[in-house]
Short mmCIF file of C-alpha atoms in Angstrom, two decimals:
data_model
loop_
_atom_site.label_atom_id
_atom_site.label_comp_id
_atom_site.label_asym_id
_atom_site.label_seq_id
_atom_site.Cartn_x
_atom_site.Cartn_y
_atom_site.Cartn_z
CA MET A 1 36.93 7.08 19.80
CA PRO A 2 38.62 7.92 16.49
CA GLY A 3 37.22 10.81 14.45
CA ALA A 4 35.96 10.13 10.81
CA LEU A 5 39.17 11.66 9.18
CA GLU A 6 41.63 10.14 11.52
CA ASP A 7 43.64 8.70 8.59
CA VAL A 8 43.92 11.92 6.79
CA ARG A 9 46.95 14.22 7.11
CA VAL A 10 46.53 18.00 6.12
CA ILE A 11 49.57 20.28 5.47
CA ASP A 12 48.09 23.69 6.43
CA PHE A 13 49.59 26.65 5.07
CA THR A 14 46.60 28.83 6.01
CA HIS A 15 46.54 32.32 7.90
CA ALA A 16 44.09 34.49 9.22
CA LEU A 17 40.49 33.22 9.30
CA ASN A 18 39.31 32.04 6.01
CA GLY A 19 41.84 28.96 5.49
CA PRO A 20 42.08 28.23 9.14
CA PHE A 21 38.39 27.96 9.55
CA CYS A 22 38.52 25.17 6.86
CA THR A 23 41.23 23.26 8.60
CA MET A 24 39.51 23.79 12.08
CA LEU A 25 36.59 21.87 10.60
CA LEU A 26 38.84 19.11 9.27
CA GLY A 27 40.46 18.77 12.65
CA HIS A 28 37.19 18.58 14.56
CA LEU A 29 36.67 15.61 12.27
CA GLY A 30 39.74 13.93 13.42
CA ALA A 31 42.18 14.90 10.76
CA GLU A 32 45.84 15.37 11.59
CA ILE A 33 46.42 19.18 10.90
CA ILE A 34 50.20 20.20 10.44
CA LYS A 35 50.23 24.03 10.50
CA ILE A 36 53.12 25.44 8.77
CA GLU A 37 54.08 28.95 10.14
CA PRO A 38 56.79 31.36 9.28
CA PRO A 39 59.43 32.16 12.12
CA SER A 40 57.30 35.32 13.04
CA GLY A 41 54.09 33.01 13.14
CA ASP A 42 50.76 33.41 11.72
CA GLY A 43 49.95 37.12 11.88
CA PHE A 44 46.50 36.20 13.21
CA ARG A 45 48.12 35.20 16.54
CA ARG A 46 48.17 38.97 17.43
CA SER A 47 45.19 40.27 15.28
CA TRP A 48 42.87 42.71 17.19
CA MET A 49 45.03 42.42 20.26
CA PRO A 50 46.98 45.26 22.22
CA ARG A 51 50.72 45.17 21.29
CA GLU A 52 51.56 44.37 24.91
CA ALA A 53 49.31 41.40 25.05
CA GLY A 54 51.21 38.20 26.08
CA ALA A 55 48.58 35.82 24.77
CA ASP A 56 47.34 34.93 21.31
CA ALA A 57 44.06 36.56 20.01
CA TYR A 58 40.93 34.77 20.99
CA GLU A 59 39.97 34.23 17.29
CA PHE A 60 43.27 32.32 16.72
CA LEU A 61 42.75 30.16 19.88
CA TRP A 62 39.22 29.21 18.52
CA ILE A 63 40.22 28.13 15.12
CA ASN A 64 43.46 26.62 15.57
CA VAL A 65 42.39 23.99 18.00
CA ASN A 66 43.66 20.38 17.11
CA LYS A 67 46.58 21.55 15.17
CA LYS A 68 50.32 20.94 15.36
CA SER A 69 52.51 24.17 14.80
CA VAL A 70 55.56 23.63 12.78
CA VAL A 71 57.80 26.58 11.89
CA LEU A 72 59.64 26.42 8.73
CA ASN A 73 61.63 29.33 7.05
CA LEU A 74 60.35 29.19 3.44
CA LYS A 75 63.07 31.75 2.56
CA SER A 76 65.64 29.19 2.63
CA GLU A 77 66.01 26.19 0.33
CA ARG A 78 66.22 23.84 3.04
CA GLY A 79 62.92 25.01 4.64
CA ILE A 80 61.25 24.64 1.26
CA ASP A 81 62.79 21.18 0.92
CA LEU A 82 61.43 20.00 4.35
CA ALA A 83 57.94 21.52 3.27
CA ARG A 84 58.09 19.36 0.22
CA GLN A 85 58.84 16.29 2.12
CA LEU A 86 56.06 16.82 4.45
CA ILE A 87 53.69 17.41 1.26
CA ALA A 88 54.74 14.11 -0.06
CA ARG A 89 53.59 12.25 2.99
CA ALA A 90 50.27 14.26 3.06
CA ASP A 91 46.77 13.83 1.74
CA VAL A 92 45.66 17.32 1.58
CA LEU A 93 47.31 20.84 1.41
CA VAL A 94 45.20 23.81 2.25
CA GLU A 95 46.38 27.57 1.71
CA ASN A 96 44.68 30.76 1.22
CA TYR A 97 47.53 33.19 0.08
CA GLN A 98 47.27 35.73 -2.63
CA LYS A 99 47.59 33.99 -6.15
CA GLY A 100 51.25 33.94 -6.83
CA THR A 101 52.61 33.34 -3.20
CA MET A 102 52.91 29.69 -3.45
CA GLU A 103 54.31 29.62 -6.87
CA ARG A 104 57.21 31.81 -5.40
CA PHE A 105 58.21 28.90 -3.32
CA SER A 106 57.38 26.34 -6.01
CA LEU A 107 54.74 25.13 -3.49
CA ASP A 108 51.72 25.59 -6.03
CA TYR A 109 49.64 22.82 -7.26
CA ASP A 110 51.43 22.31 -10.70
CA SER A 111 54.76 22.11 -8.89
CA LEU A 112 53.51 19.44 -6.37
CA LYS A 113 51.19 17.23 -8.51
CA ASP A 114 53.85 15.16 -9.68
CA LEU A 115 55.64 14.97 -6.43
CA ASN A 116 52.37 13.58 -4.71
CA PRO A 117 49.79 12.51 -7.43
CA ARG A 118 47.34 11.71 -4.67
CA LEU A 119 47.48 15.21 -3.15
CA ILE A 120 44.26 17.26 -2.79
CA TYR A 121 45.33 20.96 -3.13
CA ALA A 122 42.73 23.30 -1.78
CA CYS A 123 43.11 27.00 -1.99
CA SER A 124 40.89 30.06 -1.43
CA ARG A 125 41.37 33.45 -3.13
CA GLY A 126 39.43 36.62 -2.79
CA TYR A 127 38.11 36.67 -6.03
CA GLY A 128 39.17 33.31 -7.80
CA GLU A 129 42.11 32.69 -9.93
CA TRP A 130 40.80 34.28 -13.08
CA GLY A 131 39.07 37.46 -14.15
CA PRO A 132 39.78 41.21 -13.66
CA TYR A 133 40.07 41.07 -9.81
CA ALA A 134 42.13 37.74 -9.54
CA GLY A 135 45.31 39.14 -8.61
CA TYR A 136 43.58 41.44 -5.82
CA GLY A 137 43.61 40.62 -2.23
CA ASN A 138 40.58 40.35 0.08
CA THR A 139 39.52 40.51 3.66
CA ALA A 140 36.25 39.57 5.32
CA GLN A 141 35.03 43.21 5.44
CA SER A 142 36.04 43.90 1.83
CA ASN A 143 34.46 40.79 0.68
CA ASN A 144 31.15 41.54 2.50
CA SER A 145 31.30 45.02 0.66
CA MET A 146 31.90 43.32 -2.69
CA THR A 147 29.07 40.78 -2.57
CA GLY A 148 26.23 43.21 -1.62
CA TRP A 149 26.07 41.69 2.01
CA THR A 150 27.08 45.19 3.53
CA HIS A 151 24.47 47.09 1.50
CA THR A 152 21.79 44.81 2.17
CA SER A 153 22.48 44.98 5.99
CA TRP A 154 22.30 48.73 5.67
CA GLU A 155 18.96 48.46 3.91
CA TYR A 156 17.59 46.28 6.69
CA SER A 157 19.02 48.42 9.35
CA GLY A 158 18.54 51.75 8.06
CA ALA A 159 22.21 52.65 9.34
CA ALA A 160 24.28 53.06 6.37
CA GLY A 161 27.98 53.57 7.07
CA THR A 162 27.96 51.29 10.10
CA LYS A 163 30.05 47.87 10.53
CA ALA A 164 28.01 45.05 9.12
CA LEU A 165 28.25 41.49 10.59
CA GLY A 166 29.23 38.90 7.96
CA ILE A 167 30.52 35.69 7.09
CA GLY A 168 33.17 36.80 4.51
CA ASP A 169 35.80 34.32 5.74
CA GLU A 170 33.83 31.55 7.11
CA ALA A 171 31.76 30.96 4.17
CA ALA A 172 34.82 30.24 2.08
CA GLY A 173 36.16 28.02 4.70
CA VAL A 174 33.14 25.91 4.80
CA SER A 175 32.99 25.69 1.12
CA MET A 176 36.67 24.61 0.94
CA ALA A 177 36.25 22.00 3.52
CA LEU A 178 33.17 20.63 1.54
CA GLY A 179 35.33 20.51 -1.54
CA ILE A 180 38.13 18.61 0.20
CA LEU A 181 35.60 16.12 1.45
CA ALA A 182 34.28 15.56 -2.10
CA ALA A 183 37.66 15.40 -3.58
CA LEU A 184 38.72 12.62 -0.96
CA HIS A 185 35.69 10.68 -1.86
CA ALA A 186 36.64 10.89 -5.64
CA ARG A 187 40.13 9.87 -4.86
CA GLU A 188 38.74 6.55 -3.45
CA ARG A 189 37.51 5.75 -7.08
CA THR A 190 40.13 7.32 -9.20
CA GLY A 191 43.31 7.03 -6.85
CA ALA A 192 44.29 10.80 -7.96
CA GLY A 193 44.28 14.10 -6.42
CA GLN A 194 43.01 17.31 -7.73
CA LYS A 195 42.90 21.08 -7.18
CA ILE A 196 40.08 22.92 -5.46
CA VAL A 197 39.91 26.73 -5.87
CA VAL A 198 37.07 28.68 -3.90
CA SER A 199 36.43 32.21 -4.46
CA MET A 200 35.62 34.13 -1.37
CA GLN A 201 33.31 36.44 -3.03
CA GLU A 202 31.23 33.68 -4.62
CA ALA A 203 31.20 31.86 -1.55
CA VAL A 204 29.52 34.60 0.27
CA LEU A 205 27.08 35.12 -2.52
CA GLY A 206 25.96 31.46 -2.07
CA PHE A 207 24.89 32.31 1.51
CA MET A 208 22.70 35.11 0.20
CA ILE A 209 19.84 33.25 -1.30
CA SER A 210 17.05 35.14 0.63
CA SER A 211 18.49 38.44 -0.36
CA MET A 212 18.77 37.31 -3.90
CA HIS A 213 15.13 36.17 -3.67
CA GLU A 214 14.18 39.88 -2.54
CA TYR A 215 16.24 41.34 -5.35
CA PHE A 216 14.96 39.29 -8.14
CA THR A 217 11.20 39.04 -6.98
CA GLY A 218 10.69 42.22 -5.03
CA ASN A 219 9.06 40.21 -2.28
CA PRO A 220 10.48 40.61 1.24
CA VAL A 221 11.74 37.52 3.09
CA GLY A 222 11.34 37.25 6.86
CA ASN A 223 10.50 40.00 9.22
CA ARG A 224 12.02 42.51 11.67
CA PRO A 225 12.31 41.72 15.40
CA MET A 226 9.54 43.63 17.41
CA GLN A 227 10.06 45.57 20.59
CA VAL A 228 8.64 44.10 23.68
CA ALA A 229 8.68 44.61 27.35
CA ASP A 230 12.43 43.94 27.94
CA GLY A 231 14.07 43.79 24.56
CA TYR A 232 13.27 42.37 21.15
CA PHE A 233 11.31 39.36 19.90
CA THR A 234 11.43 37.85 16.32
CA LEU A 235 7.83 36.95 16.07
CA ARG A 236 6.32 35.34 13.13
CA MET A 237 2.93 33.72 12.92
CA PRO A 238 2.69 30.29 11.40
CA GLU A 239 -0.38 28.69 9.88
CA ILE A 240 -2.60 28.10 13.09
CA SER A 241 -4.54 24.74 13.11
CA ASP A 242 -7.91 24.20 14.70
CA ALA A 243 -5.96 22.31 17.55
CA VAL A 244 -3.86 25.39 18.36
CA TRP A 245 -6.19 28.07 17.78
CA PRO A 246 -8.12 27.79 21.20
CA LYS A 247 -4.73 27.81 23.09
CA LEU A 248 -3.58 30.88 21.38
CA ALA A 249 -6.69 32.52 21.91
CA ARG A 250 -6.58 31.84 25.55
CA LEU A 251 -2.84 32.78 25.90
CA ILE A 252 -3.37 36.27 24.52
CA GLY A 253 -6.47 36.68 26.71
CA GLN A 254 -8.97 36.87 23.75
CA ASP A 255 -11.22 33.94 24.64
CA GLY A 256 -14.06 35.81 22.78
CA LEU A 257 -12.29 35.41 19.49
CA LEU A 258 -13.33 31.92 19.47
CA GLU A 259 -16.84 32.79 18.49
CA ASP A 260 -15.61 35.16 15.88
CA VAL A 261 -16.25 33.78 12.32
CA ARG A 262 -13.22 35.67 10.99
CA PHE A 263 -10.91 33.15 12.74
CA ALA A 264 -13.36 30.14 13.03
CA THR A 265 -11.66 27.96 10.55
CA ALA A 266 -8.05 27.68 9.23
CA ALA A 267 -9.12 29.26 6.00
CA ALA A 268 -10.75 31.95 7.58
CA ARG A 269 -7.72 32.68 9.83
CA ARG A 270 -5.49 32.70 6.72
CA GLN A 271 -7.80 35.14 5.00
CA ASN A 272 -7.67 37.50 8.00
CA ARG A 273 -4.02 36.95 8.88
CA SER A 274 -3.17 40.57 9.20
CA GLU A 275 -5.84 41.29 11.97
CA LEU A 276 -4.97 38.24 13.79
CA GLU A 277 -1.34 39.02 13.77
CA LYS A 278 -2.00 42.57 14.88
CA LEU A 279 -3.77 41.01 17.94
CA ILE A 280 -0.70 38.77 18.82
CA ARG A 281 1.70 41.68 18.38
CA GLU A 282 -0.39 43.85 20.70
CA TRP A 283 -0.42 41.07 23.28
CA ALA A 284 3.44 40.49 22.87
CA GLN A 285 4.27 44.31 23.16
CA ARG A 286 3.20 44.04 26.87
CA LYS A 287 5.04 40.76 27.72
CA THR A 288 8.87 40.01 28.45
CA ARG A 289 10.77 37.90 25.82
CA LEU A 290 10.58 34.94 28.34
CA GLU A 291 6.87 35.29 28.77
CA ILE A 292 6.29 35.15 24.88
CA TRP A 293 8.76 32.37 24.36
CA GLU A 294 7.35 30.16 27.09
CA GLY A 295 3.72 30.89 26.08
CA LEU A 296 4.19 30.34 22.25
CA ARG A 297 6.95 27.78 21.70
CA ASP A 298 4.74 24.86 22.36
CA LEU A 299 2.13 26.21 19.95
CA GLY A 300 4.38 25.81 16.82
CA TYR A 301 7.11 27.91 15.52
CA PHE A 302 6.26 31.68 16.42
CA GLY A 303 10.08 32.92 16.46
CA ALA A 304 12.33 33.39 19.21
CA PRO A 305 13.71 36.02 21.68
CA VAL A 306 16.68 38.17 20.42
CA LEU A 307 19.65 37.27 22.78
CA SER A 308 22.75 38.98 23.58
CA PHE A 309 26.09 36.94 23.74
CA ARG A 310 25.98 36.80 27.43
CA GLU A 311 22.33 35.62 27.33
CA VAL A 312 23.48 32.92 24.60
CA LEU A 313 26.13 31.66 27.11
CA GLU A 314 23.63 31.47 29.87
CA ASP A 315 20.87 29.91 27.67
CA PRO A 316 19.69 26.64 29.41
CA HIS A 317 19.51 24.75 26.10
CA ILE A 318 23.02 25.81 25.14
CA LYS A 319 24.15 24.78 28.55
CA GLU A 320 22.52 21.30 28.50
CA ARG A 321 23.90 20.64 25.20
CA GLN A 322 27.58 21.66 26.35
CA ALA A 323 27.70 23.77 23.21
CA PHE A 324 30.71 25.64 24.77
CA ILE A 325 33.54 24.18 26.51
CA GLU A 326 36.32 25.44 28.84
CA ARG A 327 39.96 24.49 27.88
CA ASP A 328 43.04 25.69 29.65
CA HIS A 329 45.55 27.17 27.19
CA PRO A 330 49.40 27.51 28.31
CA THR A 331 49.40 31.14 27.61
CA ALA A 332 45.86 32.44 27.51
CA GLY A 333 44.79 30.40 30.54
CA PRO A 334 41.06 29.15 30.88
CA THR A 335 39.47 29.91 27.45
CA THR A 336 35.74 29.32 26.34
CA LEU A 337 35.54 27.61 23.16
CA LEU A 338 32.50 26.56 20.86
CA ALA A 339 32.55 22.73 20.73
CA PRO A 340 32.23 21.06 17.33
CA TRP A 341 28.58 21.41 16.23
CA ILE A 342 28.67 18.71 13.59
CA HIS A 343 27.65 15.40 15.49
CA LEU A 344 28.70 12.02 14.24
CA SER A 345 27.15 9.02 16.02
CA LYS A 346 30.00 6.65 15.41
CA THR A 347 33.09 8.90 14.64
CA PRO A 348 32.43 11.85 16.90
CA ALA A 349 33.92 15.24 16.15
CA GLY A 350 35.93 16.80 19.22
CA ILE A 351 38.53 19.17 20.43
CA LYS A 352 41.55 16.96 21.76
CA ASP A 353 44.14 19.83 21.76
CA VAL A 354 44.17 23.66 22.30
CA ALA A 355 45.62 25.84 19.73
CA PRO A 356 49.48 25.38 19.71
CA VAL A 357 52.00 27.80 20.83
CA LEU A 358 54.33 28.83 17.99
CA GLY A 359 56.61 26.03 16.77
CA GLN A 360 55.35 23.65 19.51
CA HIS A 361 55.53 20.66 17.28
CA THR A 362 58.36 21.22 14.86
CA ASP A 363 60.52 18.64 16.56
CA GLU A 364 57.76 15.95 17.02
CA VAL A 365 56.61 16.08 13.45
CA LEU A 366 59.72 16.50 11.64
CA GLY A 367 61.36 13.71 13.83
CA ARG A 368 58.24 11.44 13.51
CA LEU A 369 57.57 12.01 9.53
CA LEU A 370 60.98 12.79 8.30
CA GLU A 371 63.01 10.79 10.61
CA LEU A 372 65.25 13.57 11.54
CA THR A 373 67.48 13.12 14.60
CA ALA A 374 67.85 15.47 17.52
CA ALA A 375 71.18 16.51 16.16
CA GLU A 376 69.83 17.37 12.78
CA LEU A 377 67.09 19.45 14.32
CA GLY A 378 69.61 21.32 16.35
CA GLU A 379 71.65 22.01 13.29
CA LEU A 380 68.37 23.29 11.39
CA ARG A 381 67.53 25.49 14.27
CA ALA A 382 71.24 26.77 14.40
CA GLN A 383 70.61 27.66 10.62
CA GLY A 384 67.22 29.44 11.18
CA VAL A 385 65.46 26.86 9.00
CA VAL A 386 63.21 25.74 11.82
CA GLN A 387 61.97 26.90 15.12
#
């Protein structure tokens, strides 16, 4: 079944995680993603891998599914010319280089908008395209640092100086994909393309609404996981209805509380909330995560167990939904990937192809779209223009 974006062609000049995360989402939804790589390949193919590793990095394999790898040497005029020919036949261009990089190749929006007036040009910069930091580079960890994400994580954990988990790249990738979809919709009305710019810093700030609430109001949001018999459980106490209250009292072994005026009505339970929560937590401390989860989950939302990655992969709900899938990669072998999590009933998302090896689709794409012959492709290879 075709994907929702099957008629959309994307020229992908992205690298690392930020930009490729955006084009991965578009590829999940059916867009044709033509990934332009230099002869040495996207550096993310080897990031966080031992020097002797013969396979691409796991992150690269995950975020570059459904993409076609075309190697063009943009240091040659012919390579730039081929890139421009592909762009002229595209709907979308995505890049996440530092400001000024695409300009050096005359592949920036101002240089392309007359070549393809319908082109949607999306880019992500560490700090946007104007302001004192516009010319600076950015990475996920530095972006987390510059948004308050890292500092907030330390305040929560009490472990200053440690590495903080964050979404420094992914937040910008999602934001850019959303902007592209909006621009495609606008183009249906106007016939014209446009430029999209996403600041990585501001994208992460957009995902920090709860932390901003705490900062501006001084009121804490959420709660810390509590230690239980075999790990931790994120326990929260919702409003407890009259129907739920007898079941909860019996579960925690406190049938006598059913006669206690402090908890006899919803209003009384609300007024004495801290006392009731203390009783629930005392019960939970003696139980395993599974016992708490199975006991409370049908009584309303009382939280959930804290799971390791291994436990997530073995979780029965995740397994039944087939949230993770296995794909065989030509160099990495069997690889576990997260399946698309955006579910459309009539134009389903999917992973049709694993991440490409370097230059795997150069001949196919240039032959099909630019009608280059085998002899012409051979000559371009001999000249070092393609690979």
